[in-house]
PDB file of C-alpha atoms in Angstrom:
ATOM      1  CA  MET A   1      -2.185  13.333 -17.737  1.00 57.00           C
ATOM      2  CA  PRO A   2      -5.332  11.186 -17.871  1.00 68.00           C
ATOM      3  CA  GLU A   3      -7.537  10.975 -14.805  1.00 86.00           C
ATOM      4  CA  LYS A   4      -6.926   7.988 -12.579  1.00 95.00           C
ATOM      5  CA  ILE A   5      -9.571   5.484 -11.532  1.00 96.00           C
ATOM      6  CA  LYS A   6      -9.980   4.405  -7.929  1.00 97.00           C
ATOM      7  CA  PHE A   7     -10.032   0.688  -7.171  1.00 97.00           C
ATOM      8  CA  GLU A   8     -10.296  -1.351  -3.998  1.00 97.00           C
ATOM      9  CA  GLN A   9      -9.245  -4.910  -3.183  1.00 96.00           C
ATOM     10  CA  GLU A  10      -9.635  -7.022  -0.039  1.00 95.00           C
ATOM     11  CA  TYR A  11      -7.511  -9.866   1.265  1.00 94.00           C
ATOM     12  CA  LEU A  12      -7.941 -12.201   4.227  1.00 92.00           C
ATOM     13  CA  PHE A  13      -4.915 -12.944   6.417  1.00 92.00           C
ATOM     14  CA  ARG A  14      -4.585 -15.500   9.181  1.00 89.00           C
ATOM     15  CA  THR A  15      -2.269 -13.381  11.301  1.00 90.00           C
ATOM     16  CA  SER A  16      -2.489 -10.637  13.884  1.00 87.00           C
ATOM     17  CA  SER A  17      -2.933  -6.951  13.203  1.00 87.00           C
ATOM     18  CA  LYS A  18       0.311  -6.462  15.148  1.00 90.00           C
ATOM     19  CA  VAL A  19       2.242  -8.531  12.569  1.00 92.00           C
ATOM     20  CA  LEU A  20       0.613  -6.665   9.669  1.00 92.00           C
ATOM     21  CA  ASN A  21       1.319  -3.369  11.399  1.00 93.00           C
ATOM     22  CA  SER A  22       5.062  -4.063  11.485  1.00 94.00           C
ATOM     23  CA  MET A  23       5.052  -5.139   7.818  1.00 95.00           C
ATOM     24  CA  VAL A  24       3.039  -2.140   6.577  1.00 94.00           C
ATOM     25  CA  MET A  25       4.128   0.722   8.840  1.00 93.00           C
ATOM     26  CA  THR A  26       7.910   0.285   9.052  1.00 94.00           C
ATOM     27  CA  PRO A  27      10.645   0.702   6.414  1.00 94.00           C
ATOM     28  CA  SER A  28      12.104  -2.710   7.273  1.00 95.00           C
ATOM     29  CA  GLY A  29       8.685  -4.366   6.968  1.00 96.00           C
ATOM     30  CA  LEU A  30       7.870  -2.633   3.675  1.00 96.00           C
ATOM     31  CA  SER A  31      11.252  -3.614   2.236  1.00 96.00           C
ATOM     32  CA  GLU A  32      10.449  -7.292   2.846  1.00 95.00           C
ATOM     33  CA  TRP A  33       7.452  -7.380   0.498  1.00 96.00           C
ATOM     34  CA  PHE A  34       6.681  -4.034  -1.154  1.00 96.00           C
ATOM     35  CA  ALA A  35       9.980  -2.576  -2.377  1.00 95.00           C
ATOM     36  CA  ASP A  36      13.673  -3.499  -2.501  1.00 95.00           C
ATOM     37  CA  ASP A  37      14.387  -0.825   0.104  1.00 96.00           C
ATOM     38  CA  VAL A  38      12.450   1.925   1.883  1.00 97.00           C
ATOM     39  CA  ASN A  39      13.661   5.078   3.630  1.00 96.00           C
ATOM     40  CA  ILE A  40      11.578   7.590   5.557  1.00 95.00           C
ATOM     41  CA  LYS A  41      12.561  11.177   6.276  1.00 96.00           C
ATOM     42  CA  ASP A  42       9.945  13.332   7.996  1.00 94.00           C
ATOM     43  CA  ASP A  43       6.755  12.521   6.052  1.00 95.00           C
ATOM     44  CA  ILE A  44       8.458  11.460   2.785  1.00 97.00           C
ATOM     45  CA  TYR A  45       8.875   7.774   1.952  1.00 97.00           C
ATOM     46  CA  THR A  46      11.448   6.790  -0.672  1.00 97.00           C
ATOM     47  CA  PHE A  47      10.744   3.418  -2.259  1.00 97.00           C
ATOM     48  CA  TYR A  48      13.496   1.717  -4.286  1.00 97.00           C
ATOM     49  CA  TRP A  49      12.826  -0.863  -7.007  1.00 94.00           C
ATOM     50  CA  ASN A  50      15.455  -2.276  -9.371  1.00 93.00           C
ATOM     51  CA  GLY A  51      17.629   0.826  -9.224  1.00 90.00           C
ATOM     52  CA  SER A  52      14.794   3.349  -9.557  1.00 96.00           C
ATOM     53  CA  GLU A  53      13.027   5.256  -6.821  1.00 96.00           C
ATOM     54  CA  GLU A  54       9.558   6.640  -6.171  1.00 97.00           C
ATOM     55  CA  LEU A  55       8.709   9.218  -3.532  1.00 98.00           C
ATOM     56  CA  ALA A  56       5.487   9.365  -1.547  1.00 98.00           C
ATOM     57  CA  ARG A  57       4.149  11.682   1.144  1.00 98.00           C
ATOM     58  CA  LEU A  58       2.559  10.187   4.237  1.00 97.00           C
ATOM     59  CA  ILE A  59      -0.996  11.539   4.454  1.00 97.00           C
ATOM     60  CA  SER A  60      -2.040   9.757   7.637  1.00 97.00           C
ATOM     61  CA  LYS A  61      -1.595   6.578   9.620  1.00 95.00           C
ATOM     62  CA  LYS A  62      -2.891   4.945  12.749  1.00 95.00           C
ATOM     63  CA  THR A  63      -1.084   2.087  14.431  1.00 92.00           C
ATOM     64  CA  ASN A  64      -2.751  -1.316  13.911  1.00 90.00           C
ATOM     65  CA  GLU A  65      -5.326   0.226  11.535  1.00 93.00           C
ATOM     66  CA  PHE A  66      -4.066   1.953   8.375  1.00 95.00           C
ATOM     67  CA  ILE A  67      -1.448   3.875   6.432  1.00 96.00           C
ATOM     68  CA  LYS A  68      -2.229   6.300   3.626  1.00 98.00           C
ATOM     69  CA  PHE A  69       0.258   7.985   1.312  1.00 97.00           C
ATOM     70  CA  ARG A  70       0.311   9.894  -2.005  1.00 97.00           C
ATOM     71  CA  TRP A  71       2.921   9.497  -4.730  1.00 97.00           C
ATOM     72  CA  LEU A  72       4.714  12.839  -5.116  1.00 97.00           C
ATOM     73  CA  GLU A  73       4.395  12.566  -8.895  1.00 96.00           C
ATOM     74  CA  ASP A  74       0.590  12.520  -8.534  1.00 96.00           C
ATOM     75  CA  GLU A  75       0.743  15.331  -5.974  1.00 96.00           C
ATOM     76  CA  GLU A  76       2.760  17.493  -8.385  1.00 96.00           C
ATOM     77  CA  GLU A  77       0.155  16.825 -11.087  1.00 94.00           C
ATOM     78  CA  GLY A  78      -2.592  17.990  -8.720  1.00 94.00           C
ATOM     79  CA  LEU A  79      -4.228  14.558  -8.589  1.00 95.00           C
ATOM     80  CA  ASP A  80      -6.264  13.647  -5.522  1.00 93.00           C
ATOM     81  CA  THR A  81      -5.017  10.047  -5.466  1.00 97.00           C
ATOM     82  CA  TYR A  82      -3.510   7.908  -2.733  1.00 97.00           C
ATOM     83  CA  VAL A  83      -2.599   4.419  -1.635  1.00 97.00           C
ATOM     84  CA  GLU A  84      -4.287   3.250   1.537  1.00 98.00           C
ATOM     85  CA  ILE A  85      -3.657  -0.044   3.282  1.00 97.00           C
ATOM     86  CA  ARG A  86      -6.223  -0.586   6.011  1.00 96.00           C
ATOM     87  CA  PHE A  87      -6.573  -3.689   8.153  1.00 94.00           C
ATOM     88  CA  LYS A  88      -8.914  -4.843  10.889  1.00 92.00           C
ATOM     89  CA  VAL A  89      -9.775  -8.039  12.705  1.00 89.00           C
ATOM     90  CA  ASP A  90     -13.013  -9.690  11.633  1.00 86.00           C
ATOM     91  CA  PRO A  91     -14.872 -10.284  14.924  1.00 86.00           C
ATOM     92  CA  MET A  92     -16.471 -13.515  13.672  1.00 87.00           C
ATOM     93  CA  THR A  93     -13.479 -15.316  12.141  1.00 85.00           C
ATOM     94  CA  LYS A  94     -10.639 -13.508  13.963  1.00 84.00           C
ATOM     95  CA  ALA A  95      -8.908 -13.246  10.582  1.00 88.00           C
ATOM     96  CA  VAL A  96      -7.410  -9.915   9.588  1.00 92.00           C
ATOM     97  CA  VAL A  97      -8.977  -8.233   6.571  1.00 93.00           C
ATOM     98  CA  LEU A  98      -6.556  -6.090   4.587  1.00 95.00           C
ATOM     99  CA  HIS A  99      -8.317  -3.483   2.467  1.00 97.00           C
ATOM    100  CA  LEU A 100      -6.258  -1.824  -0.275  1.00 97.00           C
ATOM    101  CA  THR A 101      -7.330   1.363  -2.040  1.00 98.00           C
ATOM    102  CA  SER A 102      -5.289   2.728  -4.930  1.00 97.00           C
ATOM    103  CA  PHE A 103      -5.628   4.503  -8.285  1.00 97.00           C
ATOM    104  CA  ALA A 104      -4.536   3.778 -11.855  1.00 96.00           C
ATOM    105  CA  GLU A 105      -4.981   5.180 -15.323  1.00 95.00           C
ATOM    106  CA  GLU A 106      -7.766   3.429 -17.215  1.00 94.00           C
ATOM    107  CA  ASP A 107      -5.437   1.745 -19.713  1.00 94.00           C
ATOM    108  CA  GLU A 108      -3.242   0.466 -16.852  1.00 95.00           C
ATOM    109  CA  LEU A 109      -5.989  -0.500 -14.393  1.00 95.00           C
ATOM    110  CA  GLU A 110      -5.870  -4.267 -14.897  1.00 96.00           C
ATOM    111  CA  GLU A 111      -2.059  -4.309 -14.845  1.00 96.00           C
ATOM    112  CA  VAL A 112      -1.926  -2.266 -11.611  1.00 95.00           C
ATOM    113  CA  GLN A 113      -4.559  -4.470  -9.955  1.00 96.00           C
ATOM    114  CA  LEU A 114      -2.561  -7.592 -10.885  1.00 95.00           C
ATOM    115  CA  TYR A 115       0.603  -5.923  -9.569  1.00 94.00           C
ATOM    116  CA  TRP A 116      -1.080  -5.316  -6.217  1.00 96.00           C
ATOM    117  CA  GLU A 117      -2.426  -8.878  -6.093  1.00 96.00           C
ATOM    118  CA  SER A 118       1.074 -10.297  -6.581  1.00 95.00           C
ATOM    119  CA  THR A 119       2.540  -7.801  -4.105  1.00 95.00           C
ATOM    120  CA  ILE A 120      -0.030  -8.708  -1.446  1.00 96.00           C
ATOM    121  CA  GLU A 121       0.639 -12.392  -2.141  1.00 95.00           C
ATOM    122  CA  GLU A 122       4.320 -11.676  -1.450  1.00 96.00           C
ATOM    123  CA  LEU A 123       3.288 -10.133   1.878  1.00 96.00           C
ATOM    124  CA  ARG A 124       1.236 -13.249   2.630  1.00 94.00           C
ATOM    125  CA  ARG A 125       4.217 -15.463   1.800  1.00 95.00           C
ATOM    126  CA  VAL A 126       6.647 -13.416   3.933  1.00 95.00           C
ATOM    127  CA  ILE A 127       4.468 -13.578   7.043  1.00 94.00           C
ATOM    128  CA  GLY A 128       3.270 -17.118   6.436  1.00 89.00           C
ATOM    129  CA  ALA A 129      -0.399 -16.171   6.409  1.00 72.00           C
TER     130      ALA A 129
END
């Protein structure tokens, strides 16, 4: 499997970190914008999309700050990749800055970045921010 390239994207939200926390940290929140459905058992997240599923292991999380997980497929391949969604309040503007870190294969990088942009826009639409 080809090596994956790390990329980072930032988004500004006019909402509270508490609202983002519920949308990013909970299965019900994630199923409103990220996947069709989400289940969590222990530290394994199961994400469902259009009849297929992807599994991810929770690496770490901190309420009102970030969540970080690794796709089990990447873990099985020995890849040191992850998805991290981090958010914090900008002290000057009081807006919440969402910082996304993820990885993609070089030939899929642009497609994955566009996927995340549309997914984050769905989050923005759902919370009205």
